[in-house]
Short mmCIF file of C-alpha atoms in Angstrom, two decimals:
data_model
loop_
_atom_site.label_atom_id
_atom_site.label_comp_id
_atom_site.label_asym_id
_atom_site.label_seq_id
_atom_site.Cartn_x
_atom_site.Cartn_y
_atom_site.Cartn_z
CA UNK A 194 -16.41 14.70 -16.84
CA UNK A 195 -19.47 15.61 -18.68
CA UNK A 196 -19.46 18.28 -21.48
CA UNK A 197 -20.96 20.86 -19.75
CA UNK A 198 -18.57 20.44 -16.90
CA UNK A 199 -15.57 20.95 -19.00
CA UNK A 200 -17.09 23.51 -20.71
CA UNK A 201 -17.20 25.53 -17.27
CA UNK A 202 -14.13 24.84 -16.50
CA UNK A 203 -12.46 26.25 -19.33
CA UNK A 204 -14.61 29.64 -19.26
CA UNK A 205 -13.49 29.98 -15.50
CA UNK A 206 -9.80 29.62 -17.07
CA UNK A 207 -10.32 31.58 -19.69
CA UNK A 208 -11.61 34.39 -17.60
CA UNK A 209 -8.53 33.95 -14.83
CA UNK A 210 -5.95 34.01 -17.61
CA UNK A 211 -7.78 37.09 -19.32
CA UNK A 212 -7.86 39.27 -16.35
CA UNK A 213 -4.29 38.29 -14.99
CA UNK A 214 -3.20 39.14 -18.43
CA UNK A 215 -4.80 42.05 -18.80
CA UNK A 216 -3.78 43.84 -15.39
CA UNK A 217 -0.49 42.92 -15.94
CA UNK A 218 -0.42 44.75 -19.45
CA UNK A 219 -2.12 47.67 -17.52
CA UNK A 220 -0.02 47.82 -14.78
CA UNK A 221 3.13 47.54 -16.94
CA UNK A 222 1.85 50.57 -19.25
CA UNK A 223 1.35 52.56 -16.08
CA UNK A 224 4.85 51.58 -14.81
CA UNK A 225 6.41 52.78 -18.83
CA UNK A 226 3.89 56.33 -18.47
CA UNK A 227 4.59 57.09 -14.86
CA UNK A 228 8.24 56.33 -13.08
CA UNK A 229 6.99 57.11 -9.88
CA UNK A 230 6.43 55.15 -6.54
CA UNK A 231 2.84 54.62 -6.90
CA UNK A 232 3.54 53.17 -10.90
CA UNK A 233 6.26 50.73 -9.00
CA UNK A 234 3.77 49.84 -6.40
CA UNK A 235 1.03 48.84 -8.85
CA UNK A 236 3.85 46.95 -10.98
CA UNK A 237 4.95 44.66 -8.02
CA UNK A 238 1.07 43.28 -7.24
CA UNK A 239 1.07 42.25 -10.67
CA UNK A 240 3.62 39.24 -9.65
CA UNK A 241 1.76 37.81 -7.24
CA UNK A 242 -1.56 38.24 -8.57
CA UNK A 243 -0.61 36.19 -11.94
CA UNK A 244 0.58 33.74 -9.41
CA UNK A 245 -3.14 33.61 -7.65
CA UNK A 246 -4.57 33.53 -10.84
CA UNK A 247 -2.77 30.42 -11.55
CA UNK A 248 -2.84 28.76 -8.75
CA UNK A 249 -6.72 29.48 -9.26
CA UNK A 250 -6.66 27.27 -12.41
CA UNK A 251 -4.55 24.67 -10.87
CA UNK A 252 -7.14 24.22 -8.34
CA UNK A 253 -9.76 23.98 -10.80
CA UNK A 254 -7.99 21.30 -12.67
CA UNK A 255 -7.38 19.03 -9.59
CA UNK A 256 -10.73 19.32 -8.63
CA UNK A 257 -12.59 18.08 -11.94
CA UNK A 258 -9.95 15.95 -13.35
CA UNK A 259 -8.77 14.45 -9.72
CA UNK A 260 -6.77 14.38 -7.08
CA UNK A 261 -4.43 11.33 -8.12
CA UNK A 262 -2.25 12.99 -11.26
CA UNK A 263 0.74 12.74 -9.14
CA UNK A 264 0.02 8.85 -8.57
CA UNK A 265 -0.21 8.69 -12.09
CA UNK A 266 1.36 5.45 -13.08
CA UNK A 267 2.08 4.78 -16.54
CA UNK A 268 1.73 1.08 -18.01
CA UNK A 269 4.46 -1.87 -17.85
CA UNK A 270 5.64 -5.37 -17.09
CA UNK A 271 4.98 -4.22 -13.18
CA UNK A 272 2.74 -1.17 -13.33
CA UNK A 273 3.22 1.29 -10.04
CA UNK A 274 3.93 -2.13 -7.98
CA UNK A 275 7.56 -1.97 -9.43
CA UNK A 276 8.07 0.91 -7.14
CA UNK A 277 6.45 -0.08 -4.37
CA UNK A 278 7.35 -3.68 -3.60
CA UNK A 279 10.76 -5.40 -4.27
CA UNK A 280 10.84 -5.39 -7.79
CA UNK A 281 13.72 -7.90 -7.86
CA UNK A 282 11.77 -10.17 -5.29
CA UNK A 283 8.92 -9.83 -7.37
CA UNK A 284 9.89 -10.76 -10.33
CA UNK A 285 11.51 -13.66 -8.95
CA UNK A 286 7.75 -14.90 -7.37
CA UNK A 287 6.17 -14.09 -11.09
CA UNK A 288 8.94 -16.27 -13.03
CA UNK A 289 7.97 -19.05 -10.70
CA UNK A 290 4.26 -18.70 -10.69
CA UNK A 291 2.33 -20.59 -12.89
CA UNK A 292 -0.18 -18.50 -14.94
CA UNK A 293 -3.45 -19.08 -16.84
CA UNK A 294 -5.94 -17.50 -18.93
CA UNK A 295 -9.43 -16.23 -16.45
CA UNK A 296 -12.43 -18.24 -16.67
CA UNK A 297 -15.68 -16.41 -15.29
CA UNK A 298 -18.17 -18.51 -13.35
CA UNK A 299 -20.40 -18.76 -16.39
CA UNK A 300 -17.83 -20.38 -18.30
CA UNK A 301 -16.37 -17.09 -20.00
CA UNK A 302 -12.30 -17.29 -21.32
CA UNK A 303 -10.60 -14.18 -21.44
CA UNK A 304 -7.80 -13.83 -23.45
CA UNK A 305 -6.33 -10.93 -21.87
CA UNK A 306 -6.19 -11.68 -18.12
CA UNK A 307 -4.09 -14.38 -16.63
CA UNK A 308 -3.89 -15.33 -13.08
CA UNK A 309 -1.83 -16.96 -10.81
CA UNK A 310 -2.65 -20.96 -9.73
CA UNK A 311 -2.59 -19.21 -6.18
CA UNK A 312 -4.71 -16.36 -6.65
CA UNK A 313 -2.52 -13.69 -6.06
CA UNK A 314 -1.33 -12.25 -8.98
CA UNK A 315 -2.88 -11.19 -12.12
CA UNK A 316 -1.92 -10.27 -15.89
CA UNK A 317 -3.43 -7.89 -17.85
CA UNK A 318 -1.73 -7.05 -21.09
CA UNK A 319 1.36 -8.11 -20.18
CA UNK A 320 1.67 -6.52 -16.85
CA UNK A 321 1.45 -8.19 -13.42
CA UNK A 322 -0.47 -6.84 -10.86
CA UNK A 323 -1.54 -8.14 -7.05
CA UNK A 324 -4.66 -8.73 -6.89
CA UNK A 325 -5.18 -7.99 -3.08
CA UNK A 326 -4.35 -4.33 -4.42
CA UNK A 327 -6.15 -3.78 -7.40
CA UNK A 328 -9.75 -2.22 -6.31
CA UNK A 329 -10.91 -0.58 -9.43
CA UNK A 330 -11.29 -0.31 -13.24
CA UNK A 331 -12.95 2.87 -15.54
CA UNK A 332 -13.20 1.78 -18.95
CA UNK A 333 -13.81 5.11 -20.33
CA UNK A 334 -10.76 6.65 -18.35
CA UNK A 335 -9.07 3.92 -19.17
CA UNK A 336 -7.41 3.20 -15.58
CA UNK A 337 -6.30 0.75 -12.96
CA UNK A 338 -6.97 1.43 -9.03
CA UNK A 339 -4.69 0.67 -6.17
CA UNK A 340 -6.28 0.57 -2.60
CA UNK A 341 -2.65 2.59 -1.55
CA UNK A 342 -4.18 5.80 -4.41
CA UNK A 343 -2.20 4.66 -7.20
CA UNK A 344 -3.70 4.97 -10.20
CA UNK A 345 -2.48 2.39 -13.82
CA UNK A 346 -2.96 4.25 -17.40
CA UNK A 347 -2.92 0.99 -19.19
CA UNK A 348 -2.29 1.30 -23.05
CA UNK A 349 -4.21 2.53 -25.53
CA UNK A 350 -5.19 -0.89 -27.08
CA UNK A 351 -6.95 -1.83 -23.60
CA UNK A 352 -9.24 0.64 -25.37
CA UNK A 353 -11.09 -1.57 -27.70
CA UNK A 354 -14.09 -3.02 -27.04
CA UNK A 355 -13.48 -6.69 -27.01
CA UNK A 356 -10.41 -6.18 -24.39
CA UNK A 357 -13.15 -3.55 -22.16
CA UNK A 358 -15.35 -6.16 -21.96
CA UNK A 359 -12.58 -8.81 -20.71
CA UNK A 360 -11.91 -6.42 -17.82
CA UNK A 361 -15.31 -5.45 -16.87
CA UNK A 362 -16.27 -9.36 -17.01
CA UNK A 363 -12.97 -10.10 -14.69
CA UNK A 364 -14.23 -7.44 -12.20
CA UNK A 365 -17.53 -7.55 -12.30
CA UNK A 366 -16.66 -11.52 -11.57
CA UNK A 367 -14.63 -11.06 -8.05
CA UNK A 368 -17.78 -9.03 -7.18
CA UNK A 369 -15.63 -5.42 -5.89
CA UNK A 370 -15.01 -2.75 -8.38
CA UNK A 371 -14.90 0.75 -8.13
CA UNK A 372 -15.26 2.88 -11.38
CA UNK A 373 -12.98 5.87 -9.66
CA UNK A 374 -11.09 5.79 -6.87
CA UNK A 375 -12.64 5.85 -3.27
CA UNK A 376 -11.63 9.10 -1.29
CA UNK A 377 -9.06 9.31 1.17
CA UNK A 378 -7.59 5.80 -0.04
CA UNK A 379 -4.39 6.28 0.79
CA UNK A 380 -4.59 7.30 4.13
CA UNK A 381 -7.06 4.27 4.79
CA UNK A 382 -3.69 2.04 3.58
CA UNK A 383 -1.23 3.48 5.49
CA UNK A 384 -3.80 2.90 8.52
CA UNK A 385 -4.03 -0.71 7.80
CA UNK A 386 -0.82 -1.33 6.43
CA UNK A 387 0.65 -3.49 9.24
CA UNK A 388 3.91 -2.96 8.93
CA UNK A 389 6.83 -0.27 8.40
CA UNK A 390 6.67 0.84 4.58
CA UNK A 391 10.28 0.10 4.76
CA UNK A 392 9.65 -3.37 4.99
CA UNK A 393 5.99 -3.42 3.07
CA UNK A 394 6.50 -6.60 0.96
CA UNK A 395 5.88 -8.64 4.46
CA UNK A 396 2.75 -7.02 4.57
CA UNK A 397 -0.51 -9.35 4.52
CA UNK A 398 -2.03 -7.06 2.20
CA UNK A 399 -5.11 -9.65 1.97
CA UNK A 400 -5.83 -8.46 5.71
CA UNK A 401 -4.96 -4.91 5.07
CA UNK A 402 -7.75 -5.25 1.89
CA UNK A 403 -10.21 -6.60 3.65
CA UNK A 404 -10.16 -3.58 6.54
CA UNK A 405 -9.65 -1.36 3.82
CA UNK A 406 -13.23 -2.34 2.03
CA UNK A 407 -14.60 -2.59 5.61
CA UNK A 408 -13.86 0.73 5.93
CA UNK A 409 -15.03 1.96 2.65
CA UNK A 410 -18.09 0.19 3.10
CA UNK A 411 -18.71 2.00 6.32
CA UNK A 412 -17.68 5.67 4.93
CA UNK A 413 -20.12 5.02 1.95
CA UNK A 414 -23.01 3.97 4.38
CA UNK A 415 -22.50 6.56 6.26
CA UNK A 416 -23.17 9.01 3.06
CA UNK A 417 -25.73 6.88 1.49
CA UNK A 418 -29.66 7.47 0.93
CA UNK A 419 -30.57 3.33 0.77
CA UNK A 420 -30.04 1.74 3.77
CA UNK A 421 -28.93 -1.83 3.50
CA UNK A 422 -31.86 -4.09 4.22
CA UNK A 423 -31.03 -7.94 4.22
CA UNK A 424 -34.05 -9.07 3.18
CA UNK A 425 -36.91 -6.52 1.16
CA UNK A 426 -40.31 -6.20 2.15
CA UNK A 427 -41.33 -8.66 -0.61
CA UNK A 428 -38.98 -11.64 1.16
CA UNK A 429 -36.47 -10.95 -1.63
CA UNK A 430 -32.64 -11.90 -0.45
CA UNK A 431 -30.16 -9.45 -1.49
CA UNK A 432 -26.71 -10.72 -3.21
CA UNK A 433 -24.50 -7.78 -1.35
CA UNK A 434 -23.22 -10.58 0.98
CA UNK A 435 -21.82 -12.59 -1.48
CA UNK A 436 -20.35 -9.05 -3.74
CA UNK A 437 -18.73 -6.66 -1.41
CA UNK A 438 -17.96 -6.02 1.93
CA UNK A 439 -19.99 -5.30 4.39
CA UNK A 440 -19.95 -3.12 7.31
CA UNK A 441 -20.31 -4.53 10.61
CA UNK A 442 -23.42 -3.17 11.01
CA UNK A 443 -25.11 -4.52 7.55
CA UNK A 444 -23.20 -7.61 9.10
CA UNK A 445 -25.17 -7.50 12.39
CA UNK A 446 -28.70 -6.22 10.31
CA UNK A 447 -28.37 -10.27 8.64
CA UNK A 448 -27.60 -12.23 11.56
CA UNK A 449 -30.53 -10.56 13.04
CA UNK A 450 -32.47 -11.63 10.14
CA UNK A 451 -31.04 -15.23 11.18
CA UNK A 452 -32.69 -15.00 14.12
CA UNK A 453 -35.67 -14.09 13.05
CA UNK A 454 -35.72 -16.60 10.69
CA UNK A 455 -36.49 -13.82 7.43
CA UNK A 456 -33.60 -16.23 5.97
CA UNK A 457 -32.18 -19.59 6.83
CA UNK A 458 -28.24 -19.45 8.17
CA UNK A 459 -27.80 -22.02 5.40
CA UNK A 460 -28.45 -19.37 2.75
CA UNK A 461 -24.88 -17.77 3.48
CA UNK A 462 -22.67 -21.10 4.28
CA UNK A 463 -22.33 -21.52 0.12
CA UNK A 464 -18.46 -21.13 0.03
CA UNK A 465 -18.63 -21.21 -3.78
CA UNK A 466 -21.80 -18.69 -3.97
CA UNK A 467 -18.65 -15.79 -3.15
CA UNK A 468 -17.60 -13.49 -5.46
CA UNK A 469 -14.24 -13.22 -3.38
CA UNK A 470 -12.25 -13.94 -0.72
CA UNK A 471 -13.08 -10.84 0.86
CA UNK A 472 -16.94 -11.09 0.49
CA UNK A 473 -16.18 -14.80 2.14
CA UNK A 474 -15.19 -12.47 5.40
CA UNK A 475 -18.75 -11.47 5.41
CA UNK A 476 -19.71 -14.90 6.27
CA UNK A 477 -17.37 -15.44 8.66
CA UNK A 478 -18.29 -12.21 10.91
CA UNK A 479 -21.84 -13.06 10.30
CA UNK A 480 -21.31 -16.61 12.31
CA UNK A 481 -18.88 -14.68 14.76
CA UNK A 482 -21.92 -12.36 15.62
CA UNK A 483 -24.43 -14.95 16.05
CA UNK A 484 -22.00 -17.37 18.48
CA UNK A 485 -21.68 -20.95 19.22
CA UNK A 486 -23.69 -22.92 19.41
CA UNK A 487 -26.53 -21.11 17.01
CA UNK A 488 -23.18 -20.63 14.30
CA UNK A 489 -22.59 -24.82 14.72
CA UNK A 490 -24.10 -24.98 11.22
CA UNK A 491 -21.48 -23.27 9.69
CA UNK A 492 -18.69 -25.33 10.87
CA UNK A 493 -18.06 -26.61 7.65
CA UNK A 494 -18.11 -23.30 6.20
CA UNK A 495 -15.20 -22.13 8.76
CA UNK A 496 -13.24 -25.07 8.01
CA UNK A 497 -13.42 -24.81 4.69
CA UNK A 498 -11.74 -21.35 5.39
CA UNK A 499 -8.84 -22.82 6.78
CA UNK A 500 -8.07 -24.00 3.44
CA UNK A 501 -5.75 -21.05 2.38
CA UNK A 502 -3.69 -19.91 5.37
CA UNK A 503 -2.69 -16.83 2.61
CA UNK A 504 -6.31 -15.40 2.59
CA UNK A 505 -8.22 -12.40 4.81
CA UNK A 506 -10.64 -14.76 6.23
CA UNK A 507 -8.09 -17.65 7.70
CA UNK A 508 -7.34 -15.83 10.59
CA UNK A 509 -10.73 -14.73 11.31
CA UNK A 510 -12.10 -18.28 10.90
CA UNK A 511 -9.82 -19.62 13.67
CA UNK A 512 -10.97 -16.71 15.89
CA UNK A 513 -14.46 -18.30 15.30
CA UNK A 514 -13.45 -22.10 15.91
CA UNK A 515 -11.85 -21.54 18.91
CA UNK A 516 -15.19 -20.80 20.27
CA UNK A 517 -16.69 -23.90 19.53
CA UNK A 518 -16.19 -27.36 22.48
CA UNK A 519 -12.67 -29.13 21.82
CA UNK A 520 -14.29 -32.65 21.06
CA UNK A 521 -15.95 -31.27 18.39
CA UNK A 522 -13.37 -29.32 16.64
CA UNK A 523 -10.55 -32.63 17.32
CA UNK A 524 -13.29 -34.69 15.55
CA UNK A 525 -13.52 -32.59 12.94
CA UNK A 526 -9.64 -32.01 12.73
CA UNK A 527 -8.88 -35.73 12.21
CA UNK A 528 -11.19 -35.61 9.38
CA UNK A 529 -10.00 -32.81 7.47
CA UNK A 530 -6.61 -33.71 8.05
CA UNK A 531 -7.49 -37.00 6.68
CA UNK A 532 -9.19 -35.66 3.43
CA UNK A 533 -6.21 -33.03 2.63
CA UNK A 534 -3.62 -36.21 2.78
CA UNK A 535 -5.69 -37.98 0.41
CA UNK A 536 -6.02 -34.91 -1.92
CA UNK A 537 -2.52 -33.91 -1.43
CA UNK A 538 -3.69 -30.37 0.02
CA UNK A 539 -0.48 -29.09 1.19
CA UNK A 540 -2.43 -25.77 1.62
CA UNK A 541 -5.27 -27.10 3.45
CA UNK A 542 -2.68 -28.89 5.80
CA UNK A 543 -0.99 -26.14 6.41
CA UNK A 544 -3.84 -24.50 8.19
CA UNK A 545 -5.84 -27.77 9.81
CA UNK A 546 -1.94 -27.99 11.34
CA UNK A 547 -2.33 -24.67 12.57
CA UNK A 548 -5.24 -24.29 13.83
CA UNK A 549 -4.57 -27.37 16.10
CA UNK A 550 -1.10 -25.75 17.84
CA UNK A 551 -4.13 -22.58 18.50
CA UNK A 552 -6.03 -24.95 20.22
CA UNK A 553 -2.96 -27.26 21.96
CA UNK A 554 -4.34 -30.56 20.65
CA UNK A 555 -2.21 -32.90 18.25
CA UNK A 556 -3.55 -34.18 15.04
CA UNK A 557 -3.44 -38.11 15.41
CA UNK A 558 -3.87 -39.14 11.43
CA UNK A 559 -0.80 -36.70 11.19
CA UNK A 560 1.11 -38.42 13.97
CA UNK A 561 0.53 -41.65 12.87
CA UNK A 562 1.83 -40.85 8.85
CA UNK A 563 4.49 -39.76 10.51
CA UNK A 564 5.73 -42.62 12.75
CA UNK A 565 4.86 -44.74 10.32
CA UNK A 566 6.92 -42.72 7.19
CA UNK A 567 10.30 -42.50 10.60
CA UNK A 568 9.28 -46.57 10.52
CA UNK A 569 9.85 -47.16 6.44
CA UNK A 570 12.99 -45.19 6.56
CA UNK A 571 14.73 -47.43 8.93
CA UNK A 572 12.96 -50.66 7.53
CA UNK A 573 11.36 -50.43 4.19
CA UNK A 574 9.71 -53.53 3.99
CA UNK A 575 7.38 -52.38 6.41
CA UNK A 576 5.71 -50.27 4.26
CA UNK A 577 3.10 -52.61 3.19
CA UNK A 578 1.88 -52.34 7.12
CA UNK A 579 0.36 -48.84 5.98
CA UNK A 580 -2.58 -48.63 4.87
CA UNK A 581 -1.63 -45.91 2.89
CA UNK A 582 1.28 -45.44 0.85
CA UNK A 583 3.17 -43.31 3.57
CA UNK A 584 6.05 -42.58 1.59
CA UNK A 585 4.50 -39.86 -0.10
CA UNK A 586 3.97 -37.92 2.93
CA UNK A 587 5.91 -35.16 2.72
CA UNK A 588 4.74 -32.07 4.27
CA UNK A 589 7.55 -28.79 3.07
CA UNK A 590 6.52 -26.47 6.18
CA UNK A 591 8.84 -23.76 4.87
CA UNK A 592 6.05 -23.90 1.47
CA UNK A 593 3.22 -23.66 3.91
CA UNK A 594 4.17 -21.61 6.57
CA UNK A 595 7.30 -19.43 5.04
CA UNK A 596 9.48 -20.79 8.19
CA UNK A 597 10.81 -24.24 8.41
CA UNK A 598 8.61 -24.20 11.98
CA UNK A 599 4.96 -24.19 12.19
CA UNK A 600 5.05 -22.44 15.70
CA UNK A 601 6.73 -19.35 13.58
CA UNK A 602 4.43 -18.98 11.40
CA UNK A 603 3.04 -15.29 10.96
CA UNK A 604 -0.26 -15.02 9.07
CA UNK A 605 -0.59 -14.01 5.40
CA UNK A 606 1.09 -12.51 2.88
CA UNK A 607 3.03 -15.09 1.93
CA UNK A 608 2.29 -14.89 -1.76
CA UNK A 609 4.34 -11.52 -1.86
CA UNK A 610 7.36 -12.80 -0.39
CA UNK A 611 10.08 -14.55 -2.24
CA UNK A 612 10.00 -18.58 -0.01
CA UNK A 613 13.66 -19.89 0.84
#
């Protein structure tokens, strides 16, 4: 709030408190002077017109200072989330996690933010947040943002300059930040939130956060003066795709730059060139707009999304796949699956495995591991027959999937709920 601003404020105040005060020391003389019915009358207005007059300045207040005091959160070990998760289950996930200190892409080590190997949770100052949730970060106010409306004070040392700078570098990093909260953010959860709020830690809030920015994105458009141009006049590319989310109309505005060839397809397939998972979703409706077989290029790109079955853009890539001929995705299947064995991607297993039951086909390299693993069990000395070492294969579907059976397996949000 700018100086100015305040200053109006107050004078307004100032000039509701004067007047209520003043009538009421009026009306109370006239009530002393005068016992009569008309004196009475005059005294009882006075109630409810001190009552107007402060309602009046209560208005005022939530209109320049915001709409969000009663979401006021203040700052500890599990900020606002504490209340609105299983804080028990939680803290059980955060003891387990393994957390280190943020590196930016350009090599930057903050010393304030942790995060989770996964991903999925982050530490700032000591408390532990979701990142799926966090949207938003004012360094003057000095506040957190929750897409449910919640807003974090954090503590007075995240104040200084050197710790500022940490969190603006983390944000500005994952590529979505918003320096107050976005209107009407709550109600935009609770429309996404797929599930009962009774039971809201089985959520997939990476899903729910990705319609929520879609959304956003489109309400914004929809009041803004630049319209979203893929490529300028001077053949300039624009990094949006790769920040924020887009709506599906910027969405459709690129792939029809595809096709006119203003910008090779090849330009958005970067995985790494994403800011964040949810930005990766941009790439993923873009090939989903521009259909098989003009998306085949990005096939690798789709794939490569498969890699988390935890994130926004899994379930969205398989939508895309399953357009694309059989032979070529079981080709491509045996391969992955090949290269996640070797790498020991449990994750990236989990979703080649998957993706196959969604198209009814039966990953052969997988098959094989495992006749041959059922084969050393009953004679070791077979092992050597192998041409791996197929001992090691040990694929813990309750890790991957959060049920000990693939064919139960419900989409995201696994990272919030405490595994068996």
């Amino acid at each position: 709030m700018s100086f100015f601003e305040k200053l109006f404020l107050w004078v307004v105040m100032f000039i509701f408190g004067y007047v209520g005060v003043d009538y009421s020391i009026k009306a109370y003389r006239v009530f002393m002077a005068q016992d009569t019915p008309e004196g009475r009358l005059v005294t009882l207005c006075v109630i409810p017109f001190i009552g107007l007059c402060f309602y009046g300045i209560h208005i005022l207040l939530k209109e320049f200072y915001g709409q969000y005091d009663d979401k006021l959160h203040i700052f500890n070990k599990l900020p606002h989330f504490g209340d609105m998760l299983n804080k028990r289950q939680v803290m059980k996930i955060i003891r387990k996690a393994s957390f280190h200190k943020y590196y930016t892409r350009d090599g930057k080590l903050l010393d304030h933010v942790k995060i989770s190997d996964d991903d999925k949770w982050v530490c700032i100052l000591g408390g532990y947040m979701p990142v799926d949730l966090i949207c938003g970060y004012n360094p003057e106010k000095n506040e957190l943002y929750s897409i449910d409306g919640g807003v974090i004070r954090l503590p007075r040392r995240a104040k200084k300059e050197s710790i500022q700078a940490e969190l603006n570098s983390f944000f500005e990093a994952r590529g979505i930040c918003y320096t107050s909260m976005p209107k009407k953010a709550n109600s935009r959860f609770n429309l996404f939130l797929n599930v009962p709020k009774s039971e809201i830690d089985k959520a997939d809030f990476s899903r729910v956060r990705y319609q929520w920015e879609k959304a956003t994105a489109a309400k914004v458009e929809k009041h803004s003066t630049e319209k979203y141009k893929p490529v300028s006049k001077k053949g300039r590319i624009r990094n949006d795709f790769f920040e924020r989310v887009l709506s599906d109309k910027d969405v459709m505005a690129t792939a029809k730059a595809v096709k006119q060839k203003k910008v090779e397809l090849s330009h958005y397939l970067d995985f790494d060139a994403y800011k964040s998972e949810f930005s990766i979703c941009n790439g993923v409706t873009l090939l989903e707009q521009l259909e098989y077989p003009a998306n085949k290029e990005g096939i690798d790109f789709l794939f490569r999304c498969l890699g988390d079955v935890d994130e926004a853009y899994f379930g969205p890539a398989v939508d895309v796949l399953q357009d694309f001929p059989k032979s070529v995705l079981q080709e491509k299947l045996e391969e992955e699956a090949q290269r996640a064995y070797e790498n020991v991607d449990v994750l990236g297993l989990a979703g080649l495995i998957y993706f196959a039951k969604q198209i009814g086909y039966e990953i052969k390299y997988i098959e094989e591991l495992k006749s041959a693993q059922n084969a050393v069990k009953f004679d070791p000395t077979k092992a050597h027959v192998a041409n791996t070492d197929v001992t090691k294969f040990d694929f813990d579907e309750i890790a991957a999937y959060g049920t000990s059976a693939a064919k139960g397996f419900s989409l995201g949000g696994m990272a919030y709920k405490e595994q068996a």
